[in-house]
PDB file of C-alpha atoms in Angstrom:
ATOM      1  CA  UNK A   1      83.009 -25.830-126.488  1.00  0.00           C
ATOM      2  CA  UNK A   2      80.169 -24.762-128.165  1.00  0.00           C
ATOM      3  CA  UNK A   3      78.913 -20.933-128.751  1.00  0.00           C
ATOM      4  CA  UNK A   4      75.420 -20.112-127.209  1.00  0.00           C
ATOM      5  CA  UNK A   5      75.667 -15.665-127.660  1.00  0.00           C
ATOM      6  CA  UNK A   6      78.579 -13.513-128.257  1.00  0.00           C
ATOM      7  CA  UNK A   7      79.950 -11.384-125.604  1.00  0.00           C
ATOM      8  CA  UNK A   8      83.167  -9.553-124.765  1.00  0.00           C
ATOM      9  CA  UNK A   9      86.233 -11.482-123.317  1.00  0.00           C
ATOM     10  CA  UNK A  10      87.829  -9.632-120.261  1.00  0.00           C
ATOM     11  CA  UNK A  11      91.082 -10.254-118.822  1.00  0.00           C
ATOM     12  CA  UNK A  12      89.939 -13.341-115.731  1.00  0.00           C
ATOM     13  CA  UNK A  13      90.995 -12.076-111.910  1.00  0.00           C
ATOM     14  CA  UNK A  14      91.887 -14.974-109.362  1.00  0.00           C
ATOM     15  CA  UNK A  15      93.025 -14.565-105.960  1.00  0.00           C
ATOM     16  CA  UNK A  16      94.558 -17.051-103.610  1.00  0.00           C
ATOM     17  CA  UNK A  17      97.957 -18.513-102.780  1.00  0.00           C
ATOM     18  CA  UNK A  18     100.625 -19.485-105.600  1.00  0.00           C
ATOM     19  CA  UNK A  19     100.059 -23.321-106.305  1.00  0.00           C
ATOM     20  CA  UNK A  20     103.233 -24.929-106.679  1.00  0.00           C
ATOM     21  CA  UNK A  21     104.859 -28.722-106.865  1.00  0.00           C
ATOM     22  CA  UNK A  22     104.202 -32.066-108.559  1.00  0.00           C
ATOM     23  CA  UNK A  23     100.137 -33.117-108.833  1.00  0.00           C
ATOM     24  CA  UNK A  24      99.368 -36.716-107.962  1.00  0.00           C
ATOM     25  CA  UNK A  25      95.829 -36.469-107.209  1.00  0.00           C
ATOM     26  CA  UNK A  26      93.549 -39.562-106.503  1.00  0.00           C
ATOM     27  CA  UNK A  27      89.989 -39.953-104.913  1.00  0.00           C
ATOM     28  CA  UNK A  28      90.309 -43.714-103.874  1.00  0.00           C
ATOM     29  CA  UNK A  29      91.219 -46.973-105.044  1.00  0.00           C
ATOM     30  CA  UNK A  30      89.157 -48.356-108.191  1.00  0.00           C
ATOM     31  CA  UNK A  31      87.003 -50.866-107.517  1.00  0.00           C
ATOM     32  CA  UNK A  32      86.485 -53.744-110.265  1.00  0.00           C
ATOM     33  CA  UNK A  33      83.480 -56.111-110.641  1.00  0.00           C
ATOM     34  CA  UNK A  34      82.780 -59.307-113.119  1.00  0.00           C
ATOM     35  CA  UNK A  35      80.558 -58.859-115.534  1.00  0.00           C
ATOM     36  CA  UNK A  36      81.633 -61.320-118.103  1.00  0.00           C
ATOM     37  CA  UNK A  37      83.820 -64.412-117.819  1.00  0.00           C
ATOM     38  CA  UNK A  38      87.108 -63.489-119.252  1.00  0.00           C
ATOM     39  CA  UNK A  39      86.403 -59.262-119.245  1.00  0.00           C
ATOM     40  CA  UNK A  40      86.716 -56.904-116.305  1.00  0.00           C
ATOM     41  CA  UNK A  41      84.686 -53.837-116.150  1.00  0.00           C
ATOM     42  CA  UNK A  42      85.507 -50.878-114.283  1.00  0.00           C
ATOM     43  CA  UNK A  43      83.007 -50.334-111.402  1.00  0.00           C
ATOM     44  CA  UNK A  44      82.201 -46.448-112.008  1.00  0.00           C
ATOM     45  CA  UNK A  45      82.458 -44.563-108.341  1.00  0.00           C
ATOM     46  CA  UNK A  46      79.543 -42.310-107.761  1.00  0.00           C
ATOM     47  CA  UNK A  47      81.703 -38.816-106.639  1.00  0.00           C
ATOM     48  CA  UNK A  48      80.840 -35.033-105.965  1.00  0.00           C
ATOM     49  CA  UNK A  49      82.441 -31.881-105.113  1.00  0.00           C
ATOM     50  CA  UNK A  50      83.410 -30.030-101.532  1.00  0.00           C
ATOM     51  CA  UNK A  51      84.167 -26.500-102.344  1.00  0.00           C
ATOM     52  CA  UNK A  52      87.040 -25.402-100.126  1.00  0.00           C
ATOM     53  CA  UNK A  53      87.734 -21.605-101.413  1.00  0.00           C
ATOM     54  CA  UNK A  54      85.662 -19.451-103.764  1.00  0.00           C
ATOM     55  CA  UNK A  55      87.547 -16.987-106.289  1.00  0.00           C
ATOM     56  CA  UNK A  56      86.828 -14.663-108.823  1.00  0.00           C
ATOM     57  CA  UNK A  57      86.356 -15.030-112.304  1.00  0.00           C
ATOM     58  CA  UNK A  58      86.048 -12.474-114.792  1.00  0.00           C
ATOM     59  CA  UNK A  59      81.829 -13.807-115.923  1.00  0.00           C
ATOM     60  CA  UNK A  60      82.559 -12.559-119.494  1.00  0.00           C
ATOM     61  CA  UNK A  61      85.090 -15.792-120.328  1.00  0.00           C
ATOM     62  CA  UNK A  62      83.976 -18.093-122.479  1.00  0.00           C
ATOM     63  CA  UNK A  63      86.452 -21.055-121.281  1.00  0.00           C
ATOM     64  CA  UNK A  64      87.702 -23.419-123.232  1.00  0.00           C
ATOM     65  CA  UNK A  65      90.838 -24.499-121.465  1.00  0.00           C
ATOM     66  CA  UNK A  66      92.060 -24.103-117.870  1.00  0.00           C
ATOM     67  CA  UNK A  67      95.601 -25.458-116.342  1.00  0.00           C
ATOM     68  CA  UNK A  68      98.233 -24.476-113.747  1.00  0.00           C
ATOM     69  CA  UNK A  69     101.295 -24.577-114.232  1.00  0.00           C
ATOM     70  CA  UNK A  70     104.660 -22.957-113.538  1.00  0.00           C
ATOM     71  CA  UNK A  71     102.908 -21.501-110.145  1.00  0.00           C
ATOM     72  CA  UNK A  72     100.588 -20.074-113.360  1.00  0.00           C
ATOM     73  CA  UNK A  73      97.031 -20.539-113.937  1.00  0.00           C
ATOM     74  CA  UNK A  74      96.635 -20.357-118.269  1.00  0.00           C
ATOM     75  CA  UNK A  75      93.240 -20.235-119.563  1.00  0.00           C
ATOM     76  CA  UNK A  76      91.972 -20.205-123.062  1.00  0.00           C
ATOM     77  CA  UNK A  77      88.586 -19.027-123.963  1.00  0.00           C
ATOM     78  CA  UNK A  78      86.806 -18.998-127.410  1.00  0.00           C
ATOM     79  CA  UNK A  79      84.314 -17.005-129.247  1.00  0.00           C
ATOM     80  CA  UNK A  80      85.857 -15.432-133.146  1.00  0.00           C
ATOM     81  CA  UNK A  81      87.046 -12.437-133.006  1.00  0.00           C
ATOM     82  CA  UNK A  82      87.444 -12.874-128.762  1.00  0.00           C
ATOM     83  CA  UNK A  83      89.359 -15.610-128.263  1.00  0.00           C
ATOM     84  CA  UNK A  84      92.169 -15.023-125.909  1.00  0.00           C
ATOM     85  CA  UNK A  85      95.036 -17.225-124.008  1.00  0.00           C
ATOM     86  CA  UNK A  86      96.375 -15.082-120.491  1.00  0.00           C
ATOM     87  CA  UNK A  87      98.506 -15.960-117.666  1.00  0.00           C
ATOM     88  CA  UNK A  88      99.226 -14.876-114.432  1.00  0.00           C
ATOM     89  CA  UNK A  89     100.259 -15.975-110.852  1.00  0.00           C
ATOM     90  CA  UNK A  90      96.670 -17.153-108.565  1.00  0.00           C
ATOM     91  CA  UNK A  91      96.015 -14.400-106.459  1.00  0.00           C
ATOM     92  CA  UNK A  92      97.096 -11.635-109.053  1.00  0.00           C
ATOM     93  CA  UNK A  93      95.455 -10.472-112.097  1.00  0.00           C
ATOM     94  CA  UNK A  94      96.782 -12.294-115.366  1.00  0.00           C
ATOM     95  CA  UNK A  95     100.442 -11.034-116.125  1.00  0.00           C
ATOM     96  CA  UNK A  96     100.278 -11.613-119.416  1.00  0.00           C
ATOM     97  CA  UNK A  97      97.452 -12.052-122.525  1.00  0.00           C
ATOM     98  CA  UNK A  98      97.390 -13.112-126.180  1.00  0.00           C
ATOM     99  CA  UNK A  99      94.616 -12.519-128.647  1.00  0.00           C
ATOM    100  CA  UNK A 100      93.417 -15.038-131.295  1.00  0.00           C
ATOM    101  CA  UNK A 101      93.011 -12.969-134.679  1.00  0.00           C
ATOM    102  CA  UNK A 102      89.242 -14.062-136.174  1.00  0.00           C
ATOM    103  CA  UNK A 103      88.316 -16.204-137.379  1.00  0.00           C
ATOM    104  CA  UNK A 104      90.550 -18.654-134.828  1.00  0.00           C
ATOM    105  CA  UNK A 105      88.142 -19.750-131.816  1.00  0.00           C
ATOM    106  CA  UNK A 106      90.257 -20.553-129.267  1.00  0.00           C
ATOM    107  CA  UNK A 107      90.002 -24.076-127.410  1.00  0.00           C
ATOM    108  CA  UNK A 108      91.704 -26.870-125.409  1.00  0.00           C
ATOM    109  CA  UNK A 109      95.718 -25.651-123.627  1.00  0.00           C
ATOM    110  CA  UNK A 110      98.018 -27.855-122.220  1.00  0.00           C
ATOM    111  CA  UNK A 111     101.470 -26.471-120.720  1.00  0.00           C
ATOM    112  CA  UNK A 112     104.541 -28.327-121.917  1.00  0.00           C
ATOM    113  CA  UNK A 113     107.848 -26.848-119.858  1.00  0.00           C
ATOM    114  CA  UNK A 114     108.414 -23.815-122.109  1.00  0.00           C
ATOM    115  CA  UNK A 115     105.740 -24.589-124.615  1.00  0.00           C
ATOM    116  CA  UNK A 116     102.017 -25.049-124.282  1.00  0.00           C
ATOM    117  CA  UNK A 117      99.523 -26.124-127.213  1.00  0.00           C
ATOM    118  CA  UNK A 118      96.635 -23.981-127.992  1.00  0.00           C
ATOM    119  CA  UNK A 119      93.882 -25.990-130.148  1.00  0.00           C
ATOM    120  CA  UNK A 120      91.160 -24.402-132.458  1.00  0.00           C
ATOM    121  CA  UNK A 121      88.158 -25.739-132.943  1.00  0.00           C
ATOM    122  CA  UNK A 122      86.765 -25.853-136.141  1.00  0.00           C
ATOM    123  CA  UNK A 123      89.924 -23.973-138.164  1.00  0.00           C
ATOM    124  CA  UNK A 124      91.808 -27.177-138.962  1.00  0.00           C
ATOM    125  CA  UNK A 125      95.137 -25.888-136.357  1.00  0.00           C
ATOM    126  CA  UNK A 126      97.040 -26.035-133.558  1.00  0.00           C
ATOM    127  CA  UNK A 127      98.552 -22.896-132.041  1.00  0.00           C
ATOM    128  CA  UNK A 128     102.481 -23.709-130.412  1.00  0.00           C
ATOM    129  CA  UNK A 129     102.970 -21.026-127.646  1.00  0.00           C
ATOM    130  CA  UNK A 130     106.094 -19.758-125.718  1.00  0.00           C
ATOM    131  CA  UNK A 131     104.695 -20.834-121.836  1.00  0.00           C
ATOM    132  CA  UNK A 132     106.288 -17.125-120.579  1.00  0.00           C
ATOM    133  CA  UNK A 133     105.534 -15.003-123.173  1.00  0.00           C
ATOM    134  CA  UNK A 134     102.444 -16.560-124.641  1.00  0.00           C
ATOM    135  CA  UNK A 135     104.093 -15.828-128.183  1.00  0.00           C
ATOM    136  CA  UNK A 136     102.786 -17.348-131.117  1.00  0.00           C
ATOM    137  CA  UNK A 137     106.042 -19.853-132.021  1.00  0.00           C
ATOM    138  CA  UNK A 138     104.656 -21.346-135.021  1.00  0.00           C
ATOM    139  CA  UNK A 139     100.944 -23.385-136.207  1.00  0.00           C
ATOM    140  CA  UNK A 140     100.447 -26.916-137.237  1.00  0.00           C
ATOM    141  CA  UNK A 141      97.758 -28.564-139.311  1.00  0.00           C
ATOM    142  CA  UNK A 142      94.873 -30.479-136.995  1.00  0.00           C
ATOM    143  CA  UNK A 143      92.599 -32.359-139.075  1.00  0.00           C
ATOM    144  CA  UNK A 144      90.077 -32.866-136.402  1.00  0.00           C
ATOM    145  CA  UNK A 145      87.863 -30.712-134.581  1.00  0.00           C
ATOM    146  CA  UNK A 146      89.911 -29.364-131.437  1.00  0.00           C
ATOM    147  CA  UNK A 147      88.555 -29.523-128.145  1.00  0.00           C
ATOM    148  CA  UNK A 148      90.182 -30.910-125.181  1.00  0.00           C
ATOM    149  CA  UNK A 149      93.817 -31.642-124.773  1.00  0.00           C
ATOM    150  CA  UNK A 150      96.230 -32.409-121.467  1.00  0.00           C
ATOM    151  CA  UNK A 151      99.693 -33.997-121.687  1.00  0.00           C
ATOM    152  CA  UNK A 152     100.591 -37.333-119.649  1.00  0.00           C
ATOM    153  CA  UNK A 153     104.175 -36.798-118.965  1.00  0.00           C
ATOM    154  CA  UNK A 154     105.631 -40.055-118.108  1.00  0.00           C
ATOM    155  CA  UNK A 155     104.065 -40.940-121.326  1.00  0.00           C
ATOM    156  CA  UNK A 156     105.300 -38.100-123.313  1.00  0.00           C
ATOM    157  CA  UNK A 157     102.008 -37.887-125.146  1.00  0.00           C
ATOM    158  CA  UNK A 158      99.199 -35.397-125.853  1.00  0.00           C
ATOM    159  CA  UNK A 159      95.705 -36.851-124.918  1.00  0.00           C
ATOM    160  CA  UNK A 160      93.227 -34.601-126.871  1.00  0.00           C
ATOM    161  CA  UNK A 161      89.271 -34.888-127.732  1.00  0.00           C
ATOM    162  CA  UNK A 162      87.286 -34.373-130.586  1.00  0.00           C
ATOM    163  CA  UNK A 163      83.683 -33.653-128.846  1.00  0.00           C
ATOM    164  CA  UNK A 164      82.882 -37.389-129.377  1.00  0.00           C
ATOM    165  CA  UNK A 165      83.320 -40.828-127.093  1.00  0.00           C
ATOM    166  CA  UNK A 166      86.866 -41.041-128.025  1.00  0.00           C
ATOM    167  CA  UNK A 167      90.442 -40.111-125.868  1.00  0.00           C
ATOM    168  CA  UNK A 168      93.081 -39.389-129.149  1.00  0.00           C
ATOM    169  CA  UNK A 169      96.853 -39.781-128.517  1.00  0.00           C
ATOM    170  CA  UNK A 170      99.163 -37.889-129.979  1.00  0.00           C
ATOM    171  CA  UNK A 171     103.009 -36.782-130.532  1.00  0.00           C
ATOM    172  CA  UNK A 172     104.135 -33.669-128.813  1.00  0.00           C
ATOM    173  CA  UNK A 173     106.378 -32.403-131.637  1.00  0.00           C
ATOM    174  CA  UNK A 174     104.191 -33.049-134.549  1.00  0.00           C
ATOM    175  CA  UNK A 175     100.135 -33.471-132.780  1.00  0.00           C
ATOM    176  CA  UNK A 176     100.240 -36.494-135.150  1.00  0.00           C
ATOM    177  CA  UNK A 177      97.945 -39.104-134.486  1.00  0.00           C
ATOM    178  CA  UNK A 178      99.550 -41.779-132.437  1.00  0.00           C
ATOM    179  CA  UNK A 179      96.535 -43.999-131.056  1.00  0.00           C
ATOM    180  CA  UNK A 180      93.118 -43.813-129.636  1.00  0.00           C
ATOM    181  CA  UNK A 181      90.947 -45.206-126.946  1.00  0.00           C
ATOM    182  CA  UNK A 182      86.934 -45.474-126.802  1.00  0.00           C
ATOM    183  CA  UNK A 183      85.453 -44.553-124.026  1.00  0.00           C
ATOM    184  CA  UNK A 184      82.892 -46.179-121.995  1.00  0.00           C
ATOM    185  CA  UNK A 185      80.802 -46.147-118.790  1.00  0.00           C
ATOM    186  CA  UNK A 186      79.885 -50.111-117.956  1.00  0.00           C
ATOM    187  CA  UNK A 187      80.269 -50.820-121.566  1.00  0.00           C
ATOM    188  CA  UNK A 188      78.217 -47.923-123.071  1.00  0.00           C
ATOM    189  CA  UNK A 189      79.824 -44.968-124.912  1.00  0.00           C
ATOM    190  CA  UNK A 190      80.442 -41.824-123.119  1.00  0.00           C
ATOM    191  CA  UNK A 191      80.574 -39.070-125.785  1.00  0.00           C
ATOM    192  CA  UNK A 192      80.895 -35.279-126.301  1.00  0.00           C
ATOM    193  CA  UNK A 193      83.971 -35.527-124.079  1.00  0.00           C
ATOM    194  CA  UNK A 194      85.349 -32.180-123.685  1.00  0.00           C
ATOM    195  CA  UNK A 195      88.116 -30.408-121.895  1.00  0.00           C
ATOM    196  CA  UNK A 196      90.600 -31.923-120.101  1.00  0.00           C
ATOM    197  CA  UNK A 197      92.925 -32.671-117.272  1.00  0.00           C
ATOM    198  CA  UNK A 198      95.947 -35.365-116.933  1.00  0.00           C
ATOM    199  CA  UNK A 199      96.564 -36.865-113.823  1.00  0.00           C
ATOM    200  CA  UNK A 200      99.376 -39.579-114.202  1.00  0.00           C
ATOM    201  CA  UNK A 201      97.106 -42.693-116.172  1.00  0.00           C
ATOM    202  CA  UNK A 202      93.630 -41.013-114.925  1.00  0.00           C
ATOM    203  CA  UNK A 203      92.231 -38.321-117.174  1.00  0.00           C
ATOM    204  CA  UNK A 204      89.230 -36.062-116.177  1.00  0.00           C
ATOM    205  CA  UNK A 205      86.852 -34.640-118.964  1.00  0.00           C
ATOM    206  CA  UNK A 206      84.023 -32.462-118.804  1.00  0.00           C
ATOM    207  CA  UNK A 207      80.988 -33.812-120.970  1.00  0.00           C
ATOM    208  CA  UNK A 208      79.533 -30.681-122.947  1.00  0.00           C
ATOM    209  CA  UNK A 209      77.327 -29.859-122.385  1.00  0.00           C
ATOM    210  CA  UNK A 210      76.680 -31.079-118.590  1.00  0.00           C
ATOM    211  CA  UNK A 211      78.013 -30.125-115.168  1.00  0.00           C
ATOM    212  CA  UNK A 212      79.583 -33.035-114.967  1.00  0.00           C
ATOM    213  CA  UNK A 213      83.005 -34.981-115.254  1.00  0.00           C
ATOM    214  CA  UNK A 214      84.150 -38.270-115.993  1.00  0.00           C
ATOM    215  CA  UNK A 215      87.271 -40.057-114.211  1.00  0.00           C
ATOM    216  CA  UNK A 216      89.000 -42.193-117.410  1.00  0.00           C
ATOM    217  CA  UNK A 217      91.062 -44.607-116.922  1.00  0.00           C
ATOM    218  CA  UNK A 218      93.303 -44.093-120.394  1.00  0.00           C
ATOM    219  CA  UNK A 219      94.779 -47.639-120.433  1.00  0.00           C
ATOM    220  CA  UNK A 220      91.063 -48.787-121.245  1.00  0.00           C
ATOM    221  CA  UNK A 221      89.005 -46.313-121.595  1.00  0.00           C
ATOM    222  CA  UNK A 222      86.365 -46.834-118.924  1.00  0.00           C
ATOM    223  CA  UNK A 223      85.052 -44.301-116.494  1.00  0.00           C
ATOM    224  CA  UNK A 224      86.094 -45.175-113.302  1.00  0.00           C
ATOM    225  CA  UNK A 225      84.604 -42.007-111.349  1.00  0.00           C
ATOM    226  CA  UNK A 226      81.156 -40.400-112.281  1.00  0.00           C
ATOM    227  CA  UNK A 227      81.261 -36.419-110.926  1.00  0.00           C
ATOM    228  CA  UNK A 228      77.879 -35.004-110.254  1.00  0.00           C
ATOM    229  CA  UNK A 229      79.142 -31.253-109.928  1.00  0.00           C
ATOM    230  CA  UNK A 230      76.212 -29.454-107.812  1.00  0.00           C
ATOM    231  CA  UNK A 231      74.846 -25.821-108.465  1.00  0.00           C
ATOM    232  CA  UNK A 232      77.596 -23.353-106.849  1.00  0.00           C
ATOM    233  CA  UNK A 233      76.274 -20.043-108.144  1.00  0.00           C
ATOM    234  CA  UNK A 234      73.094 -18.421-107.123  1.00  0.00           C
ATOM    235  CA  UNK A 235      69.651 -19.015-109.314  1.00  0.00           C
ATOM    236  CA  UNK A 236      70.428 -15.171-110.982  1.00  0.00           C
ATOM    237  CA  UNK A 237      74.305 -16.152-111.354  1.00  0.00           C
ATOM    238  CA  UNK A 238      73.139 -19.302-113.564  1.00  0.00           C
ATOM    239  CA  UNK A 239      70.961 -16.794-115.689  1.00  0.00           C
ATOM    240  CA  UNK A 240      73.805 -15.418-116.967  1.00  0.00           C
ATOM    241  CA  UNK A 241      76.455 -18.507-116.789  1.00  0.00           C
ATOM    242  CA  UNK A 242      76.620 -21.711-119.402  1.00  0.00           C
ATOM    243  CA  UNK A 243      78.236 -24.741-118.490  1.00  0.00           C
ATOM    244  CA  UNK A 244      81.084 -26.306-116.667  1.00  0.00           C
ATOM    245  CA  UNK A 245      83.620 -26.256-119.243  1.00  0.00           C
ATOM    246  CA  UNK A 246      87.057 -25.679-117.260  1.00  0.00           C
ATOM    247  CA  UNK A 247      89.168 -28.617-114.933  1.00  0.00           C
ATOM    248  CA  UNK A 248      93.286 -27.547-113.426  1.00  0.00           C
ATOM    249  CA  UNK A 249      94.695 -29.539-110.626  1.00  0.00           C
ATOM    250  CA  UNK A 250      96.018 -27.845-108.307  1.00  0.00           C
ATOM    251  CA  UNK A 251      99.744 -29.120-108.004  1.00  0.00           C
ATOM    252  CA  UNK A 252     100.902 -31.393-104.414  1.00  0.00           C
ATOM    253  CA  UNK A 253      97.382 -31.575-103.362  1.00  0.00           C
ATOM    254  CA  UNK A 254      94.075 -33.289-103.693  1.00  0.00           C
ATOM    255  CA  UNK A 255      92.385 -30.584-105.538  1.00  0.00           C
ATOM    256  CA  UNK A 256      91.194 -28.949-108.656  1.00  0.00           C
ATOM    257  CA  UNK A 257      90.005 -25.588-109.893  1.00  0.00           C
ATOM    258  CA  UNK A 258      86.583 -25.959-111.734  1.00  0.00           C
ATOM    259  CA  UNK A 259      84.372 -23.097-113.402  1.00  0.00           C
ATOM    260  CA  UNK A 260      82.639 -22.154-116.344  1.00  0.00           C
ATOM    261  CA  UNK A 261      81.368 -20.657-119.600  1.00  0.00           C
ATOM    262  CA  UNK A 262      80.414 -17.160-118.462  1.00  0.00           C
ATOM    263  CA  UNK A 263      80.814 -18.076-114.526  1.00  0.00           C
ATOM    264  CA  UNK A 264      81.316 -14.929-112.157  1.00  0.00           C
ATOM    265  CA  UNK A 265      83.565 -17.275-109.675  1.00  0.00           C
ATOM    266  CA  UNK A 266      85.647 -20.231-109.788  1.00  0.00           C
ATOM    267  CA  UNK A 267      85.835 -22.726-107.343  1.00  0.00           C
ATOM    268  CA  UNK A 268      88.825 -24.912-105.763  1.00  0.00           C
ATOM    269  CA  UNK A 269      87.432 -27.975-104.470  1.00  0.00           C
ATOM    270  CA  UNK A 270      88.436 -31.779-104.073  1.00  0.00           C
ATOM    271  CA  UNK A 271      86.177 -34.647-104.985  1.00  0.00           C
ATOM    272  CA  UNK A 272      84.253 -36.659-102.637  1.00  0.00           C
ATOM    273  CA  UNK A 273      81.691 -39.956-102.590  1.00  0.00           C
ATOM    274  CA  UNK A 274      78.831 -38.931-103.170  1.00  0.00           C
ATOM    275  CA  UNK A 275      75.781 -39.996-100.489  1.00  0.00           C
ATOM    276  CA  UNK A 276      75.045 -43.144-102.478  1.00  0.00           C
ATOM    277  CA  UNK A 277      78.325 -44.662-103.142  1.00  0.00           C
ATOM    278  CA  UNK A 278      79.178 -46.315-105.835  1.00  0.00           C
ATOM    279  CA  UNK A 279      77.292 -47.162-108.820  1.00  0.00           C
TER     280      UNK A 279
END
């Protein structure tokens, strides 16, 4: 989220194997800890990043959104007038790419079997998308601002963010508000959650505009894991690069794809304690 400059949006480039089966990702058990008689409090796990592979990624995408799916990496980037939503097997450039007309600024995807979601930010809709064709199937009113959004499955619910401390539920048909959740850190707000990635009951957020994501619990709302994502470019790639802004995990494994606003490469990594422990 969030426009620093305007520049052009390219088609993004990835290369490595296809990524295929179901994702049940975890870092660890969560740890709990008293802090009130009659209230548990998540104990928030201190966690970082080991990079195992290092792709390409075209540095003039402004991402908003980034999930695999189908053996498919989507991503949705923003900027009016450059927004764009493309597809295409990992390892291959994208097969297929759709352009937002201006003044739409493209956000938050999530991949629904044949259908994925495309949120806007400030223009007040939702974007309904064939998942092979990337066809425009039909727009529905969104009254907030759109930034995030991942779909919980065995729930059959969107989970969406609005840039503040909040995780929003809603219907899959209609986007209609269903139910929300604040979310906290030790009992203080975590806000300007951004995009997002569903992992069974955990979700992962980027916070906008840091490099750094938050493990949610979305029965309760509290961070359970705290990711501190190090510097992976070089000092003159991060001239040119904004923020993290872009989570997919990588299906049957332990890992996920992270980059950037602007970033030259992407990075698969999995997420590890960091030297400290937890919190």
């Amino acid at each position: 989220m969030r426009l620093a400059c305007v520049v052009p949006v390219a088609v993004v480039a990835l290369v490595g194997g296809m990524l295929v089966g179901s994702c049940d990702t975890s870092d660890g058990a969560v740890d709990h800890e008293r802090s009130m008689p009659g209230r548990t409090v998540a104990r928030v796990k201190r966690l970082t990043v080991r990079v195992v592979e290092t792709l390409p990624h075209d540095p003039t995408a402004f991402t908003q959104g980034l999930e695999i799916a189908h053996g498919m990496l989507y991503e949705s980037t923003g900027v009016p007038g450059r927004s764009t939503i493309s597809a295409g097997r990992p390892g291959a450039p994208p097969a297929r790419r759709a352009k937002l007309p201006p003044p739409l600024f493209g956000e938050g995807i999530t991949v629904m079997g044949r259908t994925l979601w495309q949120l806007t930010w400030q223009n007040g809709i939702a974007i309904e998308r064939d998942a092979g064709t990337l066809a425009e199937l039909r727009r529905v009113p969104y009254a907030e601002e759109g930034w995030g959004v991942c779909h919980q499955r065995h729930r059959d619910r969107l989970v969406t963010t609005d840039g503040t401390s909040r995780l929003l539920f809603r219907d899959t048909r209609t986007l209609e508000k269903r139910g929300e959740v604040a979310v906290t850190a030790q009992g203080k707000p975590v806000g300007r959650l951004n995009e997002l990635e569903c992992v069974g009951d955990l979700v992962y957020a980027n916070v906008w505009p840091t490099d750094r994501i938050v493990r949610i619990d979305s029965h309760s709302g509290e961070v359970t894991g705290d990711i501190a994502v190090p510097s992976l470019m070089s000092e003159a790639e991060r001239r040119h690069a904004d923020v993290l802004n872009g989570i997919a995990a990588v299906p049957g494994t332990d890992q996920f794809l992270l980059t950037g606003k602007w970033w030259p490469r992407m990075f698969r990594v999995v997420f590890v304690p960091a030297a400290d422990g937890d919190r």
